[in-house]
Short mmCIF file of C-alpha atoms in Angstrom, two decimals:
data_model
loop_
_atom_site.label_atom_id
_atom_site.label_comp_id
_atom_site.label_asym_id
_atom_site.label_seq_id
_atom_site.Cartn_x
_atom_site.Cartn_y
_atom_site.Cartn_z
CA MET A 18 65.85 90.88 67.77
CA SER A 19 67.65 91.18 71.11
CA ALA A 20 65.35 88.67 72.73
CA ALA A 21 65.79 86.27 69.83
CA VAL A 22 69.56 86.36 70.00
CA LEU A 23 69.60 85.99 73.79
CA ALA A 24 67.23 83.08 73.72
CA GLY A 25 69.37 81.24 71.19
CA CYS A 26 66.42 79.17 70.09
CA VAL A 27 65.39 80.77 66.81
CA SER A 28 66.67 79.90 63.38
CA SER A 29 69.58 81.88 61.99
CA ALA A 30 67.33 83.29 59.31
CA ALA A 31 65.33 85.07 61.97
CA ILE A 32 68.09 87.55 62.73
CA VAL A 33 70.01 87.76 59.46
CA PRO A 34 69.21 91.13 57.90
CA PRO A 35 68.00 90.62 54.31
CA ALA A 36 69.85 92.26 51.45
CA ARG A 37 68.29 95.53 50.38
CA SER A 38 67.60 94.46 46.83
CA GLN A 39 67.85 90.69 46.77
CA ALA A 40 66.12 87.74 48.35
CA ALA A 41 67.78 86.05 51.30
CA ALA A 42 70.51 83.59 50.29
CA PRO A 43 69.71 79.87 50.56
CA ARG A 44 71.68 78.10 53.26
CA PRO A 45 74.52 75.90 51.97
CA ALA A 46 73.64 72.22 52.21
CA GLY A 47 77.25 71.13 52.64
CA SER A 48 80.74 71.45 51.31
CA VAL A 49 82.24 70.49 47.99
CA THR A 50 85.47 68.54 47.78
CA VAL A 51 88.01 70.37 45.64
CA PRO A 52 91.19 68.54 44.64
CA ILE A 53 94.55 70.11 45.41
CA GLY A 54 95.83 71.94 42.37
CA GLN A 55 98.18 74.63 41.21
CA PRO A 56 97.95 78.14 42.69
CA VAL A 57 94.65 79.74 41.73
CA ARG A 58 94.41 83.47 41.29
CA SER A 59 91.53 84.89 43.26
CA ALA A 60 89.21 86.96 41.06
CA MET A 61 88.72 89.91 43.37
CA PRO A 62 88.38 93.03 41.18
CA ARG A 63 88.77 96.41 42.78
CA PRO A 64 85.97 98.99 42.60
CA ILE A 65 86.07 101.20 39.53
CA GLY A 66 84.68 104.65 38.91
CA PRO A 67 83.99 107.36 41.49
CA LEU A 68 84.42 106.58 45.17
CA ASP A 69 81.21 105.32 46.68
CA PRO A 70 79.85 106.89 49.88
CA GLY A 71 81.22 104.10 52.05
CA PHE A 72 84.87 104.57 51.10
CA ARG A 73 85.92 107.07 53.76
CA ARG A 74 83.42 106.23 56.51
CA ALA A 75 81.38 103.29 57.65
CA PRO A 76 77.89 103.29 56.11
CA ALA A 77 75.31 105.06 58.25
CA GLY A 78 73.64 102.52 60.49
CA LEU A 79 76.24 99.75 60.24
CA THR A 80 78.09 100.72 63.41
CA GLU A 81 74.84 100.82 65.36
CA ARG A 82 73.69 97.45 63.96
CA ILE A 83 76.99 95.78 64.85
CA HIS A 84 76.88 97.26 68.34
CA PHE A 85 73.32 96.01 68.86
CA LEU A 86 74.20 92.47 67.76
CA TRP A 87 77.31 92.44 69.93
CA ARG A 88 75.55 93.76 73.03
CA ALA A 89 72.63 91.33 72.71
CA PHE A 90 74.71 88.17 72.45
CA PRO A 91 75.68 86.46 75.74
CA GLY A 92 79.29 85.60 76.50
CA LYS A 93 82.54 87.32 75.64
CA THR A 94 82.36 88.26 71.96
CA GLY A 95 84.53 90.41 69.71
CA ILE A 96 83.60 91.76 66.28
CA ALA A 97 85.66 93.72 63.75
CA VAL A 98 84.83 94.92 60.25
CA GLN A 99 87.29 96.76 58.03
CA ARG A 100 86.80 97.98 54.51
CA ILE A 101 89.77 96.67 52.55
CA ASP A 102 89.32 99.08 49.64
CA GLY A 103 88.60 102.02 51.90
CA GLU A 104 89.63 103.96 54.97
CA TRP A 105 87.50 102.80 57.90
CA ALA A 106 87.24 100.05 60.47
CA ILE A 107 84.74 99.41 63.27
CA ALA A 108 84.95 97.00 66.19
CA GLU A 109 83.42 95.84 69.43
CA ARG A 110 85.98 94.63 71.96
CA GLY A 111 88.36 94.97 69.05
CA GLY A 112 91.51 95.31 71.13
CA GLU A 113 91.00 92.41 73.55
CA LEU A 114 92.63 89.01 73.16
CA PHE A 115 90.42 86.07 72.17
CA PRO A 116 91.40 82.40 71.75
CA GLN A 117 92.11 81.79 68.09
CA GLN A 118 92.18 78.00 67.99
CA SER A 119 92.39 76.94 64.31
CA VAL A 120 92.32 80.53 63.07
CA SER A 121 96.05 80.42 63.90
CA LYS A 122 96.58 77.99 61.01
CA LEU A 123 96.43 81.05 58.76
CA TRP A 124 99.63 82.44 60.29
CA VAL A 125 101.46 79.15 59.72
CA SER A 126 100.55 79.22 56.03
CA LEU A 127 101.53 82.88 55.78
CA ALA A 128 104.93 82.16 57.34
CA ALA A 129 105.40 79.18 55.01
CA LEU A 130 104.60 81.24 51.92
CA ASP A 131 106.89 84.01 53.14
CA ALA A 132 109.66 81.40 53.28
CA VAL A 133 108.76 80.42 49.71
CA ASP A 134 108.98 84.08 48.66
CA GLN A 135 112.41 84.31 50.31
CA GLY A 136 113.67 81.17 48.55
CA ARG A 137 114.03 79.19 51.78
CA LEU A 138 111.23 76.74 50.97
CA ARG A 139 109.58 75.26 47.88
CA LEU A 140 105.90 74.56 47.42
CA ASP A 141 106.78 71.19 45.88
CA GLN A 142 109.15 70.29 48.73
CA PRO A 143 108.29 66.83 50.11
CA VAL A 144 107.50 66.33 53.81
CA ARG A 145 107.34 62.90 55.48
CA ILE A 146 104.63 62.39 58.11
CA GLY A 147 104.80 59.38 60.41
CA PRO A 148 102.98 58.17 63.53
CA GLU A 149 105.26 60.32 65.66
CA ASP A 150 103.87 63.41 63.92
CA LEU A 151 100.16 62.77 64.57
CA THR A 152 98.28 65.23 66.76
CA LEU A 153 94.71 65.13 68.08
CA PHE A 154 91.10 66.11 67.45
CA TYR A 155 90.39 66.74 63.76
CA GLN A 156 93.08 65.06 61.67
CA PRO A 157 91.74 63.06 58.69
CA LEU A 158 95.35 62.67 57.59
CA ALA A 159 95.95 60.34 60.57
CA ALA A 160 93.96 57.52 58.94
CA ARG A 161 96.33 57.50 55.97
CA VAL A 162 99.39 57.53 58.18
CA ARG A 163 98.16 54.59 60.24
CA SER A 164 97.15 52.67 57.15
CA GLU A 165 100.34 53.25 55.16
CA GLY A 166 102.87 53.62 57.97
CA SER A 167 103.85 57.07 56.73
CA VAL A 168 102.87 59.47 53.97
CA THR A 169 104.76 62.10 52.01
CA MET A 170 103.08 65.35 51.10
CA THR A 171 104.30 68.55 49.50
CA VAL A 172 104.32 71.89 51.27
CA ARG A 173 101.58 72.96 48.86
CA SER A 174 99.32 70.05 49.83
CA LEU A 175 99.97 70.65 53.54
CA ILE A 176 98.83 74.27 53.19
CA GLU A 177 95.75 73.18 51.28
CA THR A 178 94.85 70.48 53.80
CA ALA A 179 95.52 72.65 56.85
CA ILE A 180 93.41 75.56 55.61
CA THR A 181 90.57 73.93 53.67
CA GLN A 182 90.09 70.94 56.00
CA SER A 183 91.58 72.42 59.20
CA ASP A 184 93.60 69.22 59.63
CA ASN A 185 95.71 69.52 62.80
CA THR A 186 98.36 67.02 61.72
CA ALA A 187 98.81 68.74 58.35
CA ASN A 188 99.20 72.09 60.11
CA ASP A 189 101.67 70.85 62.72
CA SER A 190 103.69 69.08 60.00
CA LEU A 191 103.85 72.34 58.05
CA LEU A 192 104.81 74.16 61.24
CA ARG A 193 107.62 71.68 61.90
CA THR A 194 108.86 72.01 58.31
CA ILE A 195 109.21 75.80 58.44
CA GLY A 196 111.10 75.76 61.75
CA GLY A 197 108.48 75.71 64.50
CA PRO A 198 106.54 78.38 66.38
CA GLY A 199 109.54 80.71 66.49
CA THR A 200 109.43 81.07 62.71
CA VAL A 201 105.77 82.07 62.78
CA ARG A 202 106.36 84.57 65.58
CA ALA A 203 109.34 86.03 63.71
CA PHE A 204 107.18 86.48 60.61
CA MET A 205 104.44 88.22 62.59
CA ALA A 206 106.99 90.50 64.23
CA LYS A 207 108.64 91.30 60.89
CA LYS A 208 105.27 92.23 59.41
CA ASP A 209 104.19 94.06 62.60
CA LEU A 210 100.85 92.26 62.80
CA GLY A 211 100.12 93.66 66.24
CA ALA A 212 98.07 91.92 68.93
CA ILE A 213 98.27 88.39 67.51
CA ARG A 214 99.98 85.61 69.47
CA PHE A 215 101.05 82.23 68.22
CA GLY A 216 100.97 79.23 70.54
CA PRO A 217 103.28 76.22 70.88
CA GLY A 218 101.58 74.00 68.30
CA GLU A 219 98.41 71.94 68.44
CA ARG A 220 99.54 69.17 70.80
CA LEU A 221 100.98 71.38 73.53
CA LEU A 222 98.23 73.97 73.17
CA GLN A 223 95.32 71.57 73.52
CA SER A 224 96.88 69.47 76.28
CA GLY A 225 97.68 72.64 78.23
CA ILE A 226 94.10 73.92 77.89
CA ALA A 227 92.91 70.63 79.39
CA GLY A 228 95.43 70.70 82.25
CA MET A 229 97.49 67.80 80.89
CA SER A 230 101.04 67.13 79.71
CA TRP A 231 101.25 65.85 76.16
CA GLN A 232 102.01 62.19 75.50
CA GLN A 233 102.24 60.88 71.95
CA SER A 234 99.89 58.03 72.85
CA TYR A 235 97.15 60.66 73.08
CA SER A 236 97.20 60.89 69.25
CA VAL A 237 95.69 57.41 68.98
CA ALA A 238 91.92 56.94 68.79
CA ARG A 239 90.21 58.74 71.72
CA ASN A 240 93.07 58.38 74.17
CA PHE A 241 93.27 62.13 74.72
CA GLU A 242 89.55 62.52 75.38
CA ASN A 243 89.57 59.54 77.76
CA ALA A 244 92.53 60.88 79.72
CA ARG A 245 90.94 64.32 79.89
CA ALA A 246 87.68 62.86 81.17
CA ALA A 247 89.59 61.14 83.99
CA LEU A 248 90.94 64.44 85.33
CA ALA A 249 89.52 65.99 88.48
CA PRO A 250 86.91 68.65 87.55
CA ALA A 251 88.85 71.26 89.53
CA THR A 252 91.97 70.56 87.47
CA ARG A 253 90.16 71.06 84.19
CA ARG A 254 88.38 74.17 85.40
CA ALA A 255 91.59 75.78 86.66
CA ALA A 256 93.39 75.06 83.38
CA MET A 257 90.50 76.40 81.31
CA ASP A 258 90.19 79.55 83.43
CA ASN A 259 93.93 80.20 83.07
CA TYR A 260 93.71 79.79 79.30
CA LEU A 261 90.75 82.12 78.92
CA ALA A 262 92.33 84.75 81.16
CA ASN A 263 95.54 84.83 79.13
CA PRO A 264 95.26 82.73 75.94
CA MET A 265 98.65 81.73 74.62
CA ASP A 266 97.16 81.82 71.12
CA GLY A 267 95.16 84.98 71.75
CA ALA A 268 94.52 87.65 69.14
CA SER A 269 92.42 90.79 68.94
CA PRO A 270 89.64 91.02 66.34
CA ALA A 271 90.92 94.39 65.14
CA ALA A 272 94.44 93.04 64.59
CA ILE A 273 93.12 90.09 62.62
CA ALA A 274 90.92 92.36 60.47
CA SER A 275 93.96 94.52 59.78
CA ALA A 276 96.06 91.48 58.86
CA LEU A 277 93.36 90.23 56.48
CA THR A 278 93.22 93.69 54.93
CA ARG A 279 96.97 93.73 54.38
CA LEU A 280 96.87 90.20 52.96
CA ALA A 281 94.14 91.18 50.49
CA ARG A 282 96.00 94.36 49.53
CA GLY A 283 99.10 92.31 48.77
CA THR A 284 101.44 93.83 51.36
CA LEU A 285 102.25 90.66 53.32
CA LEU A 286 103.35 88.27 50.57
CA SER A 287 104.42 88.33 46.94
CA PRO A 288 101.62 88.72 44.36
CA GLU A 289 101.86 85.02 43.48
CA SER A 290 101.73 83.84 47.09
CA THR A 291 98.94 86.31 47.91
CA ASP A 292 96.74 85.04 45.11
CA TYR A 293 97.53 81.43 45.96
CA LEU A 294 96.60 81.77 49.64
CA LEU A 295 93.40 83.70 48.89
CA GLY A 296 92.47 80.95 46.47
CA VAL A 297 93.05 78.30 49.14
CA MET A 298 90.94 80.23 51.66
CA GLY A 299 88.17 80.33 49.08
CA ARG A 300 88.08 76.52 49.17
CA THR A 301 87.62 76.28 52.96
CA LYS A 302 85.12 73.56 53.81
CA SER A 303 84.61 74.23 57.53
CA GLY A 304 81.97 76.62 58.87
CA PRO A 305 79.59 76.83 55.89
CA LYS A 306 76.86 78.16 58.20
CA ARG A 307 78.98 80.76 59.96
CA LEU A 308 79.82 84.11 58.32
CA LYS A 309 79.49 82.77 54.78
CA ALA A 310 75.83 81.86 55.18
CA GLY A 311 74.84 85.45 56.01
CA LEU A 312 75.92 86.85 52.65
CA PRO A 313 73.39 87.21 49.81
CA PRO A 314 73.82 85.75 46.31
CA GLY A 315 76.58 87.36 44.31
CA TRP A 316 78.92 87.81 47.28
CA LYS A 317 82.11 85.78 47.69
CA PHE A 318 83.77 84.76 50.94
CA LEU A 319 87.28 83.49 51.76
CA HIS A 320 87.82 82.42 55.34
CA LYS A 321 89.28 80.37 58.19
CA THR A 322 87.37 79.04 61.17
CA GLY A 323 88.43 78.09 64.69
CA THR A 324 86.68 76.07 67.41
CA GLY A 325 87.99 75.32 70.89
CA GLN A 326 87.39 72.72 73.57
CA ASN A 327 84.16 72.42 75.54
CA LEU A 328 83.78 72.30 79.30
CA ASN A 329 80.35 71.85 80.84
CA GLY A 330 78.65 73.35 77.80
CA MET A 331 81.04 76.30 77.45
CA THR A 332 83.20 76.57 74.34
CA ALA A 333 86.57 78.32 74.59
CA GLY A 334 86.85 79.88 71.16
CA TYR A 335 84.23 79.79 68.39
CA ASN A 336 85.45 81.92 65.50
CA ASP A 337 85.25 82.79 61.84
CA ILE A 338 87.42 85.31 60.03
CA GLY A 339 87.47 86.15 56.36
CA ILE A 340 87.22 88.44 53.38
CA ALA A 341 83.82 89.20 51.84
CA THR A 342 83.66 90.55 48.30
CA ALA A 343 80.57 92.38 47.02
CA PRO A 344 79.35 91.92 43.44
CA ASP A 345 80.96 95.28 42.55
CA GLY A 346 84.35 94.09 43.84
CA THR A 347 84.37 96.00 47.14
CA ARG A 348 86.04 93.93 49.88
CA TYR A 349 85.53 93.76 53.63
CA ALA A 350 87.49 91.95 56.32
CA ILE A 351 85.02 90.45 58.81
CA VAL A 352 85.99 88.91 62.14
CA VAL A 353 83.71 87.36 64.77
CA MET A 354 85.33 85.72 67.80
CA MET A 355 83.59 84.17 70.80
CA GLY A 356 86.03 83.86 73.67
CA SER A 357 83.66 81.88 75.86
CA THR A 358 80.01 81.12 75.28
CA THR A 359 77.37 78.66 76.42
CA SER A 360 74.91 79.65 73.70
CA PRO A 361 73.75 76.80 71.44
CA VAL A 362 75.70 76.37 68.22
CA PRO A 363 72.76 77.51 66.03
CA ALA A 364 72.65 80.79 67.97
CA ARG A 365 76.39 81.29 67.50
CA MET A 366 76.07 80.76 63.77
CA ALA A 367 73.05 83.06 63.67
CA LEU A 368 75.07 85.89 65.21
CA MET A 369 77.81 85.42 62.65
CA GLN A 370 75.28 85.41 59.83
CA ALA A 371 73.71 88.57 61.20
CA VAL A 372 77.09 90.34 61.22
CA SER A 373 78.01 89.43 57.64
CA GLY A 374 74.42 90.09 56.57
CA ALA A 375 74.62 93.57 58.05
CA VAL A 376 77.81 94.30 56.08
CA ALA A 377 76.02 93.29 52.90
CA GLU A 378 72.83 95.18 53.77
CA PHE A 379 74.62 98.47 54.40
CA HIS A 380 77.09 98.14 51.54
CA GLY A 381 77.00 101.17 49.29
CA ARG A 382 75.17 103.45 51.70
#
């Protein structure tokens, strides 16, 4: 297995541990478009009956399997698993800071829903988005703005679009509406989320990683990529090295697993907002072959992905975080973060599948 992971040239199925009593899950062929709707309560029943053996301690063998997968994979990688309906957590490099990239969209939505709970914001509140609000990279919303001149969306639809589609313009528009990065940081401090940072917003974050100063013209077509390509290689390398050494959006896998646990337990938001956000995360379209693909039939997964910029084949941030629910209702927070890796994308996804597959395999032991 170690050689297969290091080589990065085998299919993900080759290292995903099969479920103990079920056939391996078929790989998703793609995503399904789900229209924006009213808050949906997430059907996540809690375990009933006597405590199972894995309530107070990690199942025998899981810690060793996670350690083996972590040690065998090249690059800086962090893994954390926490039983939500239990008393244990395990991690590899769990306390170190990793670039979050779009994982940080989760904290924006949490801060927005906290504002809704406090009566400072409404889910049906309209937000205007014009050309001056466009960002960069993945932003399907930009096509509508350019076509129509401006669009108006509700806070609810911005949350849905930012989480399920990872749309950067939707997320930055939501961030602007709630008061900017300071509001998100204040929420995280109020809830004592620990080693989780929040950056300056998508435009400033990504331009800083590239060694550039943001200009709004970069939001048009491929202007940002073209300007980045024109930089001296030493400039880009220095900026990337600085980011990786001290990521302004850094977070530790253990802190994220703890935050997911608290979200699922209902201690971060009101019951209504908790159920709504978990429902939105269940409709995430990105990363269908990351953690989700390692779970066998009957398991559910709610999540948020994050992917950073590339430089000479190295990706600064390749992540997936989420909540896996077993058929019996037992829940686990699972976090896999790659701070920097040159491994091929299939190998990255295979590691993630192996981690979630191990959680499923050892469940109940």
